[in-house]
Amino acid sequence: MKSSPLRLRRVCAAAAAVGVLVGPALSGAAYGAAGIPLPPPSPPPSASTSPGTGFRQLTPAVAAQLDAAVRRVMREAGVPGVTVGLWAPGKGSYVKSFGVADKATGAPMTAPLHVRIGSETKTFTVTALLQQVDRGKAGLDDPIGKYVSGVPNGDRITLRQLAGMRSGLFNYSLDEEFDKKLLTDPQQSFSPRQLLGYSFKHGVQFAPGTRFDYSNTNLVLLGLVVEKLTGRPLHEVITDDVLGPAGLHRTVFPTGAKLPDPYAHGYTDQTASGRTEDATGWNPTWAWAAGAMVSDLDDLRSWARTLATGTLLKPATQAERLKTTPMDVPGAGYGLGIFDVQGWIGHNGSIPGYEVLPVYLPQAGATMVIVLNTDSRYENQEPSTLFGQAVTAIVTPEHVYPGHKQLAPRTG
């Protein structure tokens, strides 16, 4: 059977109509559809609105509504386990796990379990790059060719365009040869240069800056830039410069397939056979700077706010990060390794076996984190998006994520 290209290209299951947003599915992801012309950037969202607006009080009655909505999505989409967390100043909190973390043993899903976070990794990689910009070691409008040789259009594509998904470089995770190689042996390792090779053989897809087109290739290049600027491996830079200052002690950038204890098993239908399999031990090196990291609910809660408010960056740099260009969904835009979807700021992640959705709503000072142990779609829709829509329709009816019914092609 001919397998479909892995969905490592997803970035935010939000832009689904034409597949603009979804991250590595192999997290956190665009679907690899053709890019769309870009209007001028929008100004960054205002953080001056008073906290507590637009978010319902998390009363027992609302909690019961959430319970029913989550169980409905689980049942319809066949999701083994999910944890949903909501926190808003003055409105209360809701943290609850449903289903199982291990289908073989029946062990329950719980909040402290580690999961792979797919394209959410992009937010950490771009943060590490922007820290170097803050230190004067690089400029957002530097060409990638200044740091990495052999890149098609390398003298024209800028770091800004790479971080904003506007480079025109082919997404390596859509390459059929790569897809076949990974599915043949999901435990094998890939080097960043190998991944770039799958992209560069396709040449340039469009002139840089003229379209939005989600590509994991962009993040692999930015990972190499960070390594060149710092003289350290990317996983060390993110651990020391991002995770440490952010106080994230349960988030890791693995260099192999091992997950830290405790962890949830992950299940995917992105397999050579087409049947659902346990992907827990799959080696995430193929996703590297685009989607290899691991975290848990509490750390993702903390990171969602840190990312959206820019506490690790200079205010001017964060403002540049939050300037978005529209995707193919009304009310959705993509900045520099970050999105704004109906007012929710963050990034989603998807990788075989897992999906996460950590986002922050400045208008209410609210955070939503959803983690689940499958990436298998239901009626061509990402399960994390289904949960996000069901939850926000109840608690933030003026900010429903993603605000439309997703229709993404199976091929990503």
XYZ file of C-alpha atoms in Angstrom, residues 2-411:
410
model
C 1.233 3.483 -0.834
C 1.440 5.538 2.321
C 0.427 9.166 2.454
C 3.109 11.721 3.330
C 3.566 12.045 7.063
C 1.834 14.972 8.678
C 5.006 16.285 10.274
C 4.222 19.424 8.384
C 1.329 20.387 10.567
C 1.626 23.292 12.773
C -1.603 24.323 14.048
C -4.544 22.308 13.175
C -6.381 25.513 12.923
C -5.933 26.515 9.360
C -7.360 23.502 7.984
C -9.411 24.526 5.066
C -6.452 24.540 2.783
C -4.142 23.030 5.318
C -2.168 26.076 6.201
C -1.566 25.576 9.843
C -0.673 22.382 11.300
C 2.913 21.642 12.526
C 5.033 18.510 12.668
C 2.757 15.957 12.541
C 5.506 14.635 12.475
C 3.288 18.728 15.932
C 3.030 20.882 16.071
C 2.474 21.700 11.461
C 0.795 22.967 8.250
C -0.644 20.520 5.878
C 1.567 21.339 2.972
C -1.099 22.824 0.731
C -0.215 25.504 -1.750
C 0.654 28.855 -0.224
C -1.540 31.927 -0.405
C -0.592 35.535 -1.185
C 0.114 37.641 1.887
C -1.456 40.999 2.744
C 0.586 43.456 4.830
C 1.398 42.285 8.369
C -1.101 43.044 11.114
C -0.053 44.864 14.280
C 0.573 42.686 17.347
C -2.465 41.929 19.527
C -2.995 44.298 22.403
C -2.281 43.028 25.887
C -3.918 46.049 27.494
C -7.439 44.704 27.688
C -8.613 44.075 31.217
C -8.172 40.516 32.539
C -11.238 38.363 32.916
C -13.119 39.566 29.830
C -14.728 37.078 27.479
C -14.209 33.997 29.689
C -17.011 32.208 31.524
C -16.830 31.473 35.232
C -15.750 27.843 35.644
C -18.660 26.829 37.835
C -19.681 23.210 38.498
C -22.348 23.587 35.811
C -19.800 24.759 33.231
C -17.428 21.963 34.307
C -20.221 19.464 33.660
C -20.684 20.928 30.177
C -16.960 20.576 29.552
C -16.959 16.978 30.777
C -19.751 16.100 28.369
C -18.121 17.902 25.427
C -14.731 16.251 25.968
C -16.282 12.801 26.302
C -18.278 13.362 23.124
C -15.168 14.243 21.107
C -13.313 11.277 22.601
C -16.098 8.923 21.637
C -16.546 10.260 18.109
C -12.845 10.554 17.299
C -11.734 7.375 19.068
C -9.193 9.167 21.269
C -7.587 6.873 23.900
C -6.713 9.571 26.431
C -6.797 13.336 26.847
C -6.112 15.938 29.530
C -7.724 19.369 29.353
C -6.555 22.331 31.423
C -8.141 25.783 31.695
C -7.005 28.631 33.934
C -8.279 32.221 34.054
C -7.775 34.870 36.758
C -10.943 35.305 38.795
C -12.755 32.622 36.790
C -11.388 29.462 38.403
C -9.681 26.483 36.799
C -10.571 23.176 35.198
C -8.040 20.349 34.945
C -9.285 16.892 34.126
C -7.995 13.736 32.448
C -10.097 11.227 30.545
C -9.438 7.767 29.135
C -6.254 5.724 29.160
C -2.555 6.427 28.765
C -1.772 2.836 27.823
C -4.277 0.728 25.911
C -2.404 -2.479 26.761
C -2.561 -2.070 30.547
C -5.520 0.271 30.906
C -3.407 2.733 32.935
C -5.353 5.998 33.196
C -4.412 9.237 31.494
C -3.170 11.752 34.078
C -1.908 15.336 33.993
C 1.728 14.649 35.027
C 2.433 12.321 32.091
C 5.015 13.356 29.494
C 3.959 13.507 25.846
C 5.702 14.401 22.611
C 4.731 17.939 21.630
C 5.522 17.984 17.902
C 5.406 21.426 16.318
C 5.207 23.182 19.660
C 8.972 22.635 19.422
C 9.026 25.384 16.799
C 8.165 27.950 19.454
C 11.281 26.994 21.432
C 13.566 27.002 18.387
C 12.379 30.406 17.236
C 12.666 31.770 20.787
C 16.298 30.610 20.878
C 16.900 32.411 17.572
C 15.219 35.608 18.760
C 17.387 35.598 21.866
C 20.405 35.713 19.570
C 18.800 38.617 17.722
C 18.396 40.386 21.070
C 22.104 39.845 21.724
C 23.049 41.418 18.415
C 24.443 38.207 16.942
C 21.971 38.043 14.053
C 19.334 40.127 12.307
C 15.885 38.953 11.286
C 16.495 40.198 7.762
C 19.825 38.403 7.372
C 19.819 35.914 4.459
C 20.005 32.267 5.450
C 22.978 31.879 3.104
C 25.026 33.915 5.572
C 24.829 31.001 8.012
C 24.035 27.824 6.034
C 25.497 26.982 2.633
C 23.728 25.225 -0.205
C 20.222 26.578 0.434
C 18.212 27.264 -2.745
C 17.604 31.020 -2.903
C 19.834 31.271 0.152
C 20.937 34.789 -0.739
C 17.312 35.979 -0.758
C 15.479 34.021 1.947
C 15.703 35.770 5.315
C 15.558 34.436 8.846
C 12.298 36.346 9.258
C 10.777 34.563 6.266
C 11.891 31.177 7.586
C 10.343 31.809 11.012
C 7.165 33.167 9.401
C 6.721 30.243 6.966
C 7.248 32.378 3.869
C 10.502 30.999 2.480
C 9.277 29.079 -0.557
C 11.329 25.996 0.417
C 9.779 22.565 -0.036
C 8.648 20.813 3.147
C 10.919 17.759 3.480
C 8.250 15.810 5.367
C 6.123 15.841 2.200
C 8.808 14.063 0.209
C 7.746 10.528 -0.746
C 11.240 9.089 -0.401
C 11.507 10.477 3.127
C 8.048 9.195 3.981
C 8.888 5.686 2.819
C 12.222 5.638 4.632
C 10.745 6.789 7.935
C 7.794 4.379 7.841
C 10.100 1.476 6.981
C 12.036 2.024 10.211
C 10.541 4.609 12.607
C 13.349 3.969 15.115
C 16.125 5.220 12.833
C 17.926 8.536 13.270
C 18.083 11.403 10.786
C 20.595 14.249 10.697
C 19.528 17.829 9.918
C 21.518 17.739 6.667
C 19.728 14.545 5.603
C 16.386 16.260 6.162
C 17.437 19.279 4.135
C 18.487 16.988 1.304
C 14.915 15.749 0.933
C 13.758 19.363 0.618
C 16.420 20.875 -1.597
C 16.045 18.326 -4.388
C 12.617 19.873 -5.048
C 14.016 23.339 -5.618
C 12.222 26.597 -4.880
C 8.417 26.605 -4.766
C 7.834 30.394 -4.966
C 9.625 33.696 -4.442
C 10.463 34.288 -0.774
C 8.035 36.497 1.109
C 5.203 36.211 -1.402
C 3.206 33.402 0.203
C 2.562 31.557 3.441
C 3.377 27.858 3.193
C 4.057 25.798 6.308
C 7.348 23.939 5.996
C 9.358 22.020 8.584
C 12.410 22.688 6.426
C 12.372 26.296 7.670
C 12.840 25.233 11.281
C 15.644 22.798 10.537
C 17.513 25.695 8.955
C 16.835 27.948 11.934
C 18.080 25.219 14.248
C 21.354 25.153 12.332
C 21.569 28.945 12.552
C 21.184 28.806 16.337
C 23.946 26.196 16.526
C 26.274 28.316 14.396
C 25.613 31.479 16.389
C 26.125 29.815 19.772
C 28.685 27.124 18.996
C 26.517 24.650 20.924
C 24.127 21.821 19.940
C 20.538 23.002 19.601
C 19.259 20.785 22.399
C 21.774 22.346 24.790
C 20.923 25.889 23.726
C 17.203 25.336 24.255
C 17.792 23.586 27.582
C 20.141 26.247 28.963
C 18.835 29.446 27.361
C 15.093 28.795 27.087
C 13.899 25.996 29.370
C 16.038 27.053 32.330
C 15.099 30.751 32.361
C 11.452 29.829 31.709
C 11.432 27.472 34.716
C 10.395 24.460 32.646
C 11.877 21.494 34.496
C 9.788 18.723 32.924
C 10.367 19.709 29.299
C 13.199 18.102 27.338
C 14.741 18.157 23.885
C 15.642 14.472 23.406
C 18.500 13.298 21.213
C 17.000 9.824 20.844
C 13.718 7.970 21.158
C 13.531 7.585 24.947
C 10.741 9.390 26.783
C 11.234 10.565 30.375
C 9.105 8.848 33.020
C 6.209 8.997 33.542
C 4.786 9.108 30.021
C 1.673 8.339 28.044
C 1.806 5.855 25.194
C 0.984 7.397 21.822
C -1.061 5.856 19.006
C -1.031 6.675 15.299
C -2.457 5.478 12.012
C 0.456 7.069 10.116
C 1.999 3.647 9.610
C 3.261 1.509 6.747
C 0.310 -0.849 7.181
C -2.279 1.876 7.652
C -3.338 0.253 10.928
C -3.163 2.046 14.248
C 0.053 1.246 16.096
C 1.868 2.279 19.268
C 4.326 5.016 18.203
C 5.710 5.727 21.676
C 9.209 4.555 20.794
C 9.473 6.229 17.406
C 12.659 8.252 17.092
C 11.787 11.972 16.753
C 15.122 13.023 15.238
C 13.348 13.307 11.892
C 11.471 16.289 13.373
C 14.463 17.840 15.228
C 14.087 21.639 15.518
C 10.595 21.402 14.017
C 9.046 18.884 16.379
C 11.200 16.619 18.581
C 10.508 17.934 22.096
C 8.661 16.426 25.080
C 6.712 18.138 27.862
C 3.725 17.815 30.209
C 0.578 19.742 31.064
C 1.992 21.999 33.786
C 5.048 23.051 31.812
C 2.928 23.699 28.724
C 0.622 25.861 30.836
C 3.573 27.965 31.971
C 5.108 28.107 28.505
C 1.883 29.234 26.810
C 1.894 32.438 28.862
C 5.659 32.968 28.586
C 5.511 32.557 24.820
C 2.541 34.884 24.316
C 3.809 37.623 26.622
C 7.448 37.439 25.540
C 9.100 37.468 28.945
C 12.290 35.911 27.538
C 12.686 38.568 24.843
C 13.058 42.309 24.528
C 9.668 44.020 24.046
C 10.559 45.207 20.538
C 11.553 41.689 19.502
C 8.338 40.229 20.909
C 6.382 42.858 19.002
C 8.071 41.718 15.782
C 7.238 38.127 16.651
C 3.552 38.893 17.085
C 3.128 40.691 13.747
C 1.031 38.176 11.862
C 0.179 37.594 8.223
C -3.155 35.950 7.402
C -3.470 32.275 6.689
C -6.416 30.676 4.945
C -8.821 30.908 7.871
C -10.683 34.060 8.906
C -9.389 35.362 12.208
C -6.101 33.441 12.002
C -2.591 34.729 11.394
C 0.976 33.454 11.698
C 3.866 35.428 13.161
C 7.400 34.220 13.896
C 6.955 30.659 15.115
C 3.625 31.582 16.702
C -0.012 31.971 15.658
C -3.008 34.062 16.625
C -6.244 32.152 16.044
C -9.424 33.938 17.096
C -7.410 35.748 19.753
C -5.738 32.610 21.112
C -1.957 33.017 20.848
C 0.424 30.058 20.735
C 1.076 27.041 18.567
C -0.246 23.536 18.256
C 1.812 20.396 17.890
C 1.308 17.034 16.251
C 3.643 14.085 15.796
C 2.761 10.413 15.286
C 1.062 9.314 18.505
C 0.517 12.693 20.147
C -1.014 16.147 19.824
C -0.909 19.239 22.047
C -2.644 22.600 21.988
C -1.209 25.168 24.453
C -2.600 28.679 23.877
C -3.097 31.949 25.741
C -5.925 34.483 25.475
C -4.605 37.942 26.458
C -8.068 39.489 26.711
C -8.860 37.200 29.653
C -5.360 36.364 30.861
C -6.503 32.792 30.250
C -4.584 29.669 29.322
C -5.854 26.505 27.637
C -3.755 23.361 27.283
C -4.950 20.150 25.666
C -2.748 17.064 25.447
C -3.746 13.748 23.910
C -2.163 10.475 22.938
C -3.180 10.098 19.317
C -2.813 12.096 16.122
C -5.267 9.980 14.110
C -7.761 12.231 12.380
C -11.521 12.047 12.572
C -13.268 12.951 9.314
C -10.050 14.636 8.146
C -9.861 16.810 11.240
C -7.155 16.976 13.890
C -8.398 15.662 17.240
C -6.683 18.513 19.128
C -8.645 20.982 17.011
C -11.883 19.155 17.767
C -11.202 19.391 21.488
C -10.136 23.025 21.214
C -13.300 23.930 19.382
C -15.561 22.017 21.778
C -13.944 23.583 24.851
C -13.764 27.181 23.622
C -17.342 27.084 22.336
C -18.312 26.686 25.994
C -15.868 28.932 27.856
C -15.034 31.641 25.286
C -17.921 31.791 22.798
C -16.505 35.027 21.355
C -13.146 33.330 20.761
C -13.913 29.861 19.417
C -10.803 27.983 18.287
C -10.389 27.744 15.347
C -13.739 29.259 14.481
C -14.632 27.038 11.548
C -14.988 23.403 10.591
C -11.613 22.044 9.564
C -11.380 20.266 6.236
C -7.834 19.069 5.671
C -6.729 16.519 3.062
C -5.459 13.251 4.459
C -2.176 13.678 2.653
